[in-house]
Amino acid sequence: MQNTTLILLAAGSATRFGLPTKKQWLYQEDKPLWLWVAESFTQEFDFVKIVIVGASSEIDYMKNFSSKYFFVSGGNSRQESLSNALKEVDSEWVLVNDVARCCIDKDMIERIFKNKEQADVVVPALKAVDTVYLDSNPVNRDAIKLIQTPQLSRSSMLKRALESNYEFTDESSAIQAIGGRVVFVDGSPNAHKLTTPQDISKIPCLKPPSNRSFTGFGIDTHAFEDNKPMYLCGVEIGVDYGFKAHSDGDVAIHALIDALLGAVGLGDIGEHFPDNDNRYKGIDSKELLKSILKMINGVGFEIWHIDMTIVAQKPRLKEYKEIMRESLSNIMNLGKAHINIKATTSEKLGFIGRKEGVTVHCVATVGYFDYRRVV
Ligand code: MG
């Protein structure tokens, strides 16, 4: 589309969605929903630029998926996110779509573009089919319009409309508030919005994720330190020495976290929890693991299998292996059959053999979160 930028809003916290994975990260075959929607648009239409708005905590991760788009950090509201994106827009028109309206109805979008000349904003709308009441009074349902996205706005008009402090729920109400011309076109039932898991069955274009798996590897080493508790996999080990560390020193959980981050391409533990940050001084590594799991689930993955090897000349860990397995099973909500913990020595070789510290190796296997099991 000549002179039109597409803005795709994918920064929501998805709190109403209520699943571990945010809706914009539900995998469609091998692509997260936001990328799949962006590609659906580009297959059908030609935009001068596509701006994707993501959560500020996820924007760097999103950039790894494609270099074709402009990525912008979202704000605390839809309007703030949209204002951030508009700074990147220099075309005459801007088409704004919520990623939750994930089925692209080509006919509807063509209707929108055909009707732009007399408009400052073109809005798809559905008629009310049910009887409508306002409080306790029935109203003429023919006068009711149920507003959808995408909406096509004159960029300069939309920028001006959003300068006001008033919080608008869509572009048309903002442009109407400054006297702009709103033109309505017929909406589409295909543009149904994904808000709750129950909506999934109402959205015909949604596809299940592929069954691909991904593997990550993690390794960590800590030296011993006297007179402090030792933790491995969140279990206190009955010895009078622990690990030298900024956190509680749970070297096993640290290796596990790096394996998980590796499997989903989210960097390493030091990027997420810097060891010069006082928030993490002495922190219980179980809490670090929980926050990493939340992040990984949020961007569309679930954990399938963990295999860990603890290399220690001391302490003896044989009697703790089962308790450690249970501990991880509880934290990760993953069956014990899929958590394997091995302990070995280094045959008295090297720093481990000299009983100076412990190294843990871990491999994690993950797959895409499959909504079909929960809806
Ligand atoms: Mg460590």
Short mmCIF file of C-alpha atoms and ligand atoms in Angstrom, two decimals:
data_model
loop_
_atom_site.label_atom_id
_atom_site.label_comp_id
_atom_site.label_asym_id
_atom_site.label_seq_id
_atom_site.Cartn_x
_atom_site.Cartn_y
_atom_site.Cartn_z
CA MET A 1 0.00 0.00 0.00
CA GLN A 2 1.54 3.23 -1.17
CA ASN A 3 2.14 5.72 1.56
CA THR A 4 0.92 3.45 4.34
CA THR A 5 2.77 2.17 7.40
CA LEU A 6 1.45 -0.86 9.29
CA ILE A 7 1.64 -0.75 13.09
CA LEU A 8 1.18 -4.08 14.83
CA LEU A 9 0.49 -3.84 18.56
CA ALA A 10 1.94 -6.84 20.42
CA ALA A 11 3.00 -5.37 23.75
CA GLY A 12 0.07 -6.39 25.96
CA SER A 13 0.62 -8.21 29.23
CA ALA A 14 -2.20 -10.61 28.21
CA THR A 15 -3.47 -10.83 31.80
CA ARG A 16 -7.02 -11.69 30.68
CA PHE A 17 -5.63 -14.53 28.57
CA GLY A 18 -4.75 -16.46 31.73
CA LEU A 19 -2.42 -19.07 30.17
CA PRO A 20 1.32 -19.38 30.94
CA THR A 21 2.07 -18.25 27.38
CA LYS A 22 1.12 -14.72 26.35
CA LYS A 23 -1.26 -14.71 23.39
CA GLN A 24 1.16 -12.82 21.13
CA TRP A 25 3.65 -15.66 21.69
CA LEU A 26 1.35 -18.62 20.90
CA TYR A 27 3.22 -20.51 18.23
CA GLN A 28 1.50 -20.99 14.87
CA GLU A 29 3.43 -23.95 13.47
CA ASP A 30 6.97 -22.53 13.84
CA LYS A 31 6.26 -18.82 14.29
CA PRO A 32 5.07 -16.79 17.25
CA LEU A 33 1.65 -15.25 16.64
CA TRP A 34 2.96 -11.67 16.26
CA LEU A 35 5.39 -12.72 13.51
CA TRP A 36 2.79 -14.88 11.81
CA VAL A 37 0.34 -11.94 11.72
CA ALA A 38 3.05 -9.60 10.36
CA GLU A 39 3.85 -12.08 7.61
CA SER A 40 0.16 -12.61 6.80
CA PHE A 41 -0.14 -8.86 6.17
CA THR A 42 3.00 -8.68 4.03
CA GLN A 43 1.88 -11.64 1.90
CA GLU A 44 -1.28 -9.76 0.93
CA PHE A 45 -0.28 -6.09 1.00
CA ASP A 46 2.72 -3.86 0.45
CA PHE A 47 3.52 -1.35 3.19
CA VAL A 48 6.27 1.26 3.15
CA LYS A 49 7.20 0.21 6.68
CA ILE A 50 6.01 -2.25 9.33
CA VAL A 51 6.39 -1.21 12.96
CA ILE A 52 5.94 -3.90 15.60
CA VAL A 53 5.39 -2.82 19.20
CA GLY A 54 6.51 -5.33 21.83
CA ALA A 55 6.88 -5.35 25.62
CA SER A 56 10.10 -3.54 26.58
CA SER A 57 11.35 -6.73 28.31
CA GLU A 58 10.88 -8.73 25.09
CA ILE A 59 11.82 -6.30 22.35
CA ASP A 60 15.47 -7.40 22.01
CA TYR A 61 14.37 -11.04 21.83
CA MET A 62 11.77 -10.19 19.15
CA LYS A 63 14.43 -8.54 17.00
CA ASN A 64 16.16 -11.92 16.65
CA PHE A 65 13.18 -13.29 14.73
CA SER A 66 13.31 -10.90 11.76
CA SER A 67 15.32 -7.98 10.46
CA LYS A 68 12.53 -6.85 8.11
CA TYR A 69 10.55 -4.88 10.68
CA PHE A 70 11.01 -1.84 12.93
CA PHE A 71 10.67 -2.80 16.58
CA VAL A 72 9.47 -0.33 19.20
CA SER A 73 9.06 -0.76 22.97
CA GLY A 74 5.50 -0.53 24.23
CA GLY A 75 4.26 1.68 27.04
CA ASN A 76 1.93 1.17 29.98
CA SER A 77 -1.23 1.40 27.85
CA ARG A 78 -2.34 0.74 24.28
CA GLN A 79 -2.31 4.48 23.65
CA GLU A 80 1.23 4.93 24.97
CA SER A 81 2.40 1.99 22.84
CA LEU A 82 0.72 3.50 19.79
CA SER A 83 2.26 6.92 20.46
CA ASN A 84 5.72 5.30 20.67
CA ALA A 85 5.14 3.57 17.33
CA LEU A 86 3.84 6.73 15.61
CA LYS A 87 7.24 8.35 16.14
CA GLU A 88 8.53 5.91 13.49
CA VAL A 89 5.77 6.79 11.00
CA ASP A 90 6.44 9.27 8.19
CA SER A 91 3.91 8.02 5.62
CA GLU A 92 0.59 9.79 4.89
CA TRP A 93 -1.51 6.88 6.20
CA VAL A 94 -1.11 4.41 9.03
CA LEU A 95 -2.96 1.10 9.47
CA VAL A 96 -3.07 0.01 13.12
CA ASN A 97 -3.85 -3.58 14.05
CA ASP A 98 -3.92 -5.39 17.37
CA VAL A 99 -2.01 -8.65 17.03
CA ALA A 100 -4.89 -10.31 18.90
CA ARG A 101 -6.98 -9.74 15.75
CA CYS A 102 -4.89 -12.36 14.08
CA CYS A 103 -6.92 -13.46 11.04
CA ILE A 104 -6.34 -11.15 8.12
CA ASP A 105 -9.54 -10.67 6.10
CA LYS A 106 -8.22 -9.43 2.76
CA ASP A 107 -11.63 -8.26 1.50
CA MET A 108 -12.21 -6.22 4.64
CA ILE A 109 -8.82 -4.52 4.38
CA GLU A 110 -9.46 -3.73 0.71
CA ARG A 111 -12.80 -2.17 1.73
CA ILE A 112 -10.92 -0.04 4.25
CA PHE A 113 -8.43 1.26 1.66
CA LYS A 114 -11.15 1.92 -0.97
CA ASN A 115 -12.99 4.25 1.40
CA LYS A 116 -10.10 6.38 2.62
CA GLU A 117 -10.42 9.47 0.37
CA GLN A 118 -13.31 11.09 2.27
CA ALA A 119 -12.00 10.01 5.66
CA ASP A 120 -9.51 10.88 8.36
CA VAL A 121 -10.01 7.39 9.77
CA VAL A 122 -11.65 4.31 8.23
CA VAL A 123 -13.08 1.87 10.72
CA PRO A 124 -14.42 -1.65 10.24
CA ALA A 125 -17.55 -2.25 12.30
CA LEU A 126 -19.98 -5.10 12.88
CA LYS A 127 -23.70 -4.68 13.38
CA ALA A 128 -25.26 -5.84 16.62
CA VAL A 129 -27.23 -9.03 16.01
CA ASP A 130 -28.53 -9.43 19.54
CA THR A 131 -31.00 -7.20 21.35
CA VAL A 132 -29.06 -4.42 23.07
CA TYR A 133 -29.86 -2.70 26.37
CA LEU A 134 -28.25 0.41 27.82
CA ASP A 135 -28.69 -0.06 31.56
CA SER A 136 -32.38 -1.12 31.77
CA ASN A 137 -33.49 0.41 28.46
CA PRO A 138 -33.52 -1.38 25.11
CA VAL A 139 -31.85 0.65 22.35
CA ASN A 140 -32.21 0.54 18.58
CA ARG A 141 -29.67 -2.11 17.68
CA ASP A 142 -29.40 -0.82 14.10
CA ALA A 143 -27.68 2.23 15.56
CA ILE A 144 -25.08 0.09 17.30
CA LYS A 145 -21.65 -0.45 15.76
CA LEU A 146 -19.12 -2.89 17.18
CA ILE A 147 -15.71 -1.53 16.31
CA GLN A 148 -12.83 -3.67 15.07
CA THR A 149 -9.26 -3.23 13.91
CA PRO A 150 -7.30 -2.64 11.74
CA GLN A 151 -8.21 1.02 11.34
CA LEU A 152 -6.66 3.27 8.71
CA SER A 153 -5.84 6.81 9.86
CA ARG A 154 -4.24 9.89 8.39
CA SER A 155 -0.93 9.81 10.27
CA SER A 156 -0.77 13.56 11.01
CA MET A 157 -4.34 13.53 12.33
CA LEU A 158 -3.72 10.52 14.57
CA LYS A 159 -0.53 12.01 15.96
CA ARG A 160 -2.40 15.22 16.82
CA ALA A 161 -5.34 13.30 18.31
CA LEU A 162 -3.07 11.36 20.66
CA GLU A 163 -1.42 14.49 22.04
CA SER A 164 -4.37 14.86 24.40
CA ASN A 165 -4.10 13.32 27.85
CA TYR A 166 -7.43 11.56 27.46
CA GLU A 167 -7.19 7.76 27.22
CA PHE A 168 -8.84 6.48 24.00
CA THR A 169 -9.53 2.79 23.36
CA ASP A 170 -9.06 3.05 19.59
CA GLU A 171 -7.91 5.43 16.85
CA SER A 172 -11.41 6.36 15.64
CA SER A 173 -12.52 7.73 19.01
CA ALA A 174 -9.32 9.78 19.28
CA ILE A 175 -9.70 11.26 15.78
CA GLN A 176 -13.41 11.88 16.26
CA ALA A 177 -12.62 13.80 19.46
CA ILE A 178 -10.63 16.39 17.47
CA GLY A 179 -13.33 16.74 14.81
CA GLY A 180 -11.93 14.27 12.27
CA ARG A 181 -14.11 12.45 9.73
CA VAL A 182 -14.84 8.83 10.66
CA VAL A 183 -15.94 6.51 7.83
CA PHE A 184 -17.32 3.07 8.69
CA VAL A 185 -17.02 -0.01 6.50
CA ASP A 186 -18.39 -3.49 7.09
CA GLY A 187 -16.24 -5.44 9.52
CA SER A 188 -15.68 -9.18 9.47
CA PRO A 189 -16.45 -12.00 11.88
CA ASN A 190 -12.94 -13.26 10.95
CA ALA A 191 -11.50 -10.26 12.76
CA HIS A 192 -12.63 -11.70 16.11
CA LYS A 193 -10.22 -10.72 18.88
CA LEU A 194 -8.24 -13.26 20.87
CA THR A 195 -8.85 -12.22 24.48
CA THR A 196 -9.46 -15.41 26.48
CA PRO A 197 -8.52 -19.06 25.78
CA GLN A 198 -12.19 -19.69 24.88
CA ASP A 199 -11.73 -17.37 21.87
CA ILE A 200 -9.23 -19.78 20.31
CA SER A 201 -11.99 -22.04 18.98
CA LYS A 202 -13.78 -18.99 17.48
CA ILE A 203 -10.75 -17.96 15.43
CA PRO A 204 -10.67 -20.20 12.37
CA CYS A 205 -7.24 -19.24 11.02
CA LEU A 206 -5.31 -20.24 14.17
CA LYS A 207 -2.99 -23.20 13.74
CA PRO A 208 -1.45 -25.47 16.39
CA PRO A 209 2.30 -25.31 17.05
CA SER A 210 4.67 -27.71 15.37
CA ASN A 211 6.17 -30.47 17.53
CA ARG A 212 9.78 -29.35 17.08
CA SER A 213 12.03 -29.53 20.12
CA PHE A 214 15.01 -27.39 21.09
CA THR A 215 17.99 -28.21 23.28
CA GLY A 216 20.13 -25.99 25.49
CA PHE A 217 23.30 -26.65 27.45
CA GLY A 218 24.43 -25.00 30.68
CA ILE A 219 27.56 -25.29 32.82
CA ASP A 220 28.53 -23.61 36.10
CA THR A 221 31.36 -23.89 38.62
CA HIS A 222 31.57 -22.58 42.19
CA ALA A 223 34.40 -22.82 44.73
CA PHE A 224 33.72 -24.00 48.28
CA GLU A 225 33.48 -21.57 51.19
CA ASP A 226 33.43 -22.64 54.85
CA ASN A 227 30.68 -22.03 57.38
CA LYS A 228 27.70 -21.42 55.13
CA PRO A 229 24.83 -23.64 53.98
CA MET A 230 25.21 -25.58 50.73
CA TYR A 231 22.30 -25.75 48.30
CA LEU A 232 22.02 -27.96 45.22
CA CYS A 233 18.78 -28.01 43.19
CA GLY A 234 17.19 -26.05 46.04
CA VAL A 235 18.00 -28.79 48.60
CA GLU A 236 20.16 -28.05 51.66
CA ILE A 237 23.07 -30.50 51.80
CA GLY A 238 24.19 -31.57 55.30
CA VAL A 239 27.78 -30.26 55.30
CA ASP A 240 29.47 -27.33 57.08
CA TYR A 241 30.61 -25.62 53.89
CA GLY A 242 28.78 -24.08 50.97
CA PHE A 243 29.67 -22.21 47.78
CA LYS A 244 31.37 -18.86 47.31
CA ALA A 245 28.82 -16.77 45.37
CA HIS A 246 26.88 -13.51 45.02
CA SER A 247 23.64 -15.53 45.29
CA ASP A 248 23.04 -18.56 47.56
CA GLY A 249 25.52 -20.38 45.27
CA ASP A 250 23.21 -23.14 44.03
CA VAL A 251 25.52 -24.14 41.20
CA ALA A 252 23.10 -26.83 39.96
CA ILE A 253 20.21 -24.40 39.50
CA HIS A 254 22.55 -21.93 37.78
CA ALA A 255 23.61 -24.57 35.23
CA LEU A 256 19.94 -25.50 34.76
CA ILE A 257 18.95 -21.87 34.16
CA ASP A 258 21.66 -21.50 31.50
CA ALA A 259 20.48 -24.71 29.79
CA LEU A 260 16.89 -23.39 29.71
CA LEU A 261 17.93 -19.97 28.42
CA GLY A 262 20.06 -21.66 25.78
CA ALA A 263 17.17 -23.80 24.56
CA VAL A 264 14.95 -20.77 23.86
CA GLY A 265 17.70 -18.37 22.74
CA LEU A 266 17.39 -15.99 25.69
CA GLY A 267 21.07 -15.41 26.53
CA ASP A 268 22.67 -16.40 29.83
CA ILE A 269 22.06 -16.10 33.57
CA GLY A 270 24.46 -13.16 33.97
CA GLU A 271 22.43 -11.03 31.53
CA HIS A 272 19.25 -11.60 33.51
CA PHE A 273 20.71 -11.50 37.04
CA PRO A 274 24.00 -9.52 37.01
CA ASP A 275 26.29 -10.49 39.91
CA ASN A 276 26.99 -6.81 40.68
CA ASP A 277 23.28 -6.12 41.25
CA ASN A 278 22.43 -5.90 44.95
CA ARG A 279 18.91 -7.24 44.34
CA TYR A 280 20.47 -10.67 43.83
CA LYS A 281 22.85 -10.64 46.80
CA GLY A 282 22.33 -13.87 48.75
CA ILE A 283 19.16 -14.59 46.74
CA ASP A 284 17.52 -18.02 46.84
CA SER A 285 18.32 -19.49 43.41
CA LYS A 286 14.90 -21.19 43.39
CA GLU A 287 13.43 -17.70 42.94
CA LEU A 288 15.75 -17.05 39.98
CA LEU A 289 14.64 -20.34 38.41
CA LYS A 290 10.96 -19.49 38.92
CA SER A 291 11.34 -16.13 37.22
CA ILE A 292 13.20 -17.71 34.27
CA LEU A 293 10.47 -20.35 33.91
CA LYS A 294 7.81 -17.62 33.85
CA MET A 295 9.75 -15.79 31.14
CA ILE A 296 10.25 -18.93 29.03
CA ASN A 297 6.60 -19.99 29.34
CA GLY A 298 5.54 -16.42 28.53
CA VAL A 299 7.31 -16.43 25.15
CA GLY A 300 5.71 -19.67 24.01
CA PHE A 301 7.73 -22.61 25.35
CA GLU A 302 7.25 -25.43 27.84
CA ILE A 303 9.94 -27.61 29.41
CA TRP A 304 10.03 -31.21 28.27
CA HIS A 305 13.16 -32.78 29.79
CA ILE A 306 16.16 -32.02 32.01
CA ASP A 307 19.37 -34.03 32.30
CA MET A 308 22.02 -32.89 34.79
CA THR A 309 25.45 -34.15 35.85
CA ILE A 310 27.00 -32.86 39.07
CA VAL A 311 30.80 -33.36 39.15
CA ALA A 312 31.99 -33.32 42.79
CA GLN A 313 34.79 -35.08 44.67
CA LYS A 314 32.98 -33.95 47.82
CA PRO A 315 30.34 -33.95 49.24
CA ARG A 316 28.85 -37.36 48.54
CA LEU A 317 25.51 -36.79 46.82
CA LYS A 318 24.11 -40.28 46.33
CA GLU A 319 21.56 -39.94 49.11
CA TYR A 320 20.42 -36.51 47.86
CA LYS A 321 19.77 -37.31 44.21
CA GLU A 322 16.15 -38.34 44.71
CA ILE A 323 15.36 -35.33 46.94
CA MET A 324 16.96 -32.98 44.41
CA ARG A 325 14.85 -34.51 41.67
CA GLU A 326 11.71 -33.97 43.72
CA SER A 327 12.72 -30.41 44.47
CA LEU A 328 13.14 -29.54 40.78
CA SER A 329 9.95 -31.40 39.92
CA ASN A 330 8.03 -29.19 42.36
CA ILE A 331 9.57 -25.92 41.22
CA MET A 332 9.24 -26.72 37.52
CA ASN A 333 5.89 -28.52 37.59
CA LEU A 334 7.53 -31.25 35.54
CA GLY A 335 7.24 -35.00 36.19
CA LYS A 336 10.21 -36.70 37.86
CA ALA A 337 10.47 -39.05 34.86
CA HIS A 338 11.68 -36.03 32.91
CA ILE A 339 14.24 -34.80 35.41
CA ASN A 340 17.42 -36.85 35.55
CA ILE A 341 20.19 -36.04 38.02
CA LYS A 342 23.56 -37.78 37.88
CA ALA A 343 26.47 -37.37 40.31
CA THR A 344 30.05 -38.29 39.55
CA THR A 345 33.59 -37.46 40.74
CA SER A 346 36.53 -36.25 38.66
CA GLU A 347 38.67 -39.24 39.74
CA LYS A 348 40.69 -36.87 41.98
CA LEU A 349 41.87 -34.88 38.97
CA GLY A 350 42.01 -31.08 38.74
CA PHE A 351 40.34 -28.51 41.04
CA ILE A 352 37.36 -30.79 41.58
CA GLY A 353 39.67 -33.66 42.52
CA ARG A 354 41.52 -31.37 44.95
CA LYS A 355 38.13 -30.69 46.57
CA GLU A 356 38.17 -26.96 45.81
CA GLY A 357 34.72 -26.77 44.23
CA VAL A 358 32.02 -28.31 42.07
CA THR A 359 31.02 -28.13 38.39
CA VAL A 360 27.52 -28.89 37.10
CA HIS A 361 26.58 -29.65 33.48
CA CYS A 362 22.95 -29.57 32.36
CA VAL A 363 20.98 -30.18 29.18
CA ALA A 364 17.38 -28.97 28.78
CA THR A 365 14.88 -29.89 26.06
CA VAL A 366 11.91 -27.61 25.38
CA GLY A 367 9.01 -27.48 22.93
CA TYR A 368 6.28 -25.02 22.02
CA PHE A 369 3.39 -24.54 24.45
CA ASP A 370 0.42 -26.36 22.95
CA TYR A 371 -2.87 -24.63 23.82
CA ARG A 372 -4.87 -27.67 22.65
CA ARG A 373 -4.11 -29.43 25.93
CA VAL A 374 -5.75 -26.71 28.01
CA VAL A 375 -8.66 -25.38 25.91
MG MG B 1 26.77 -19.58 39.35
#
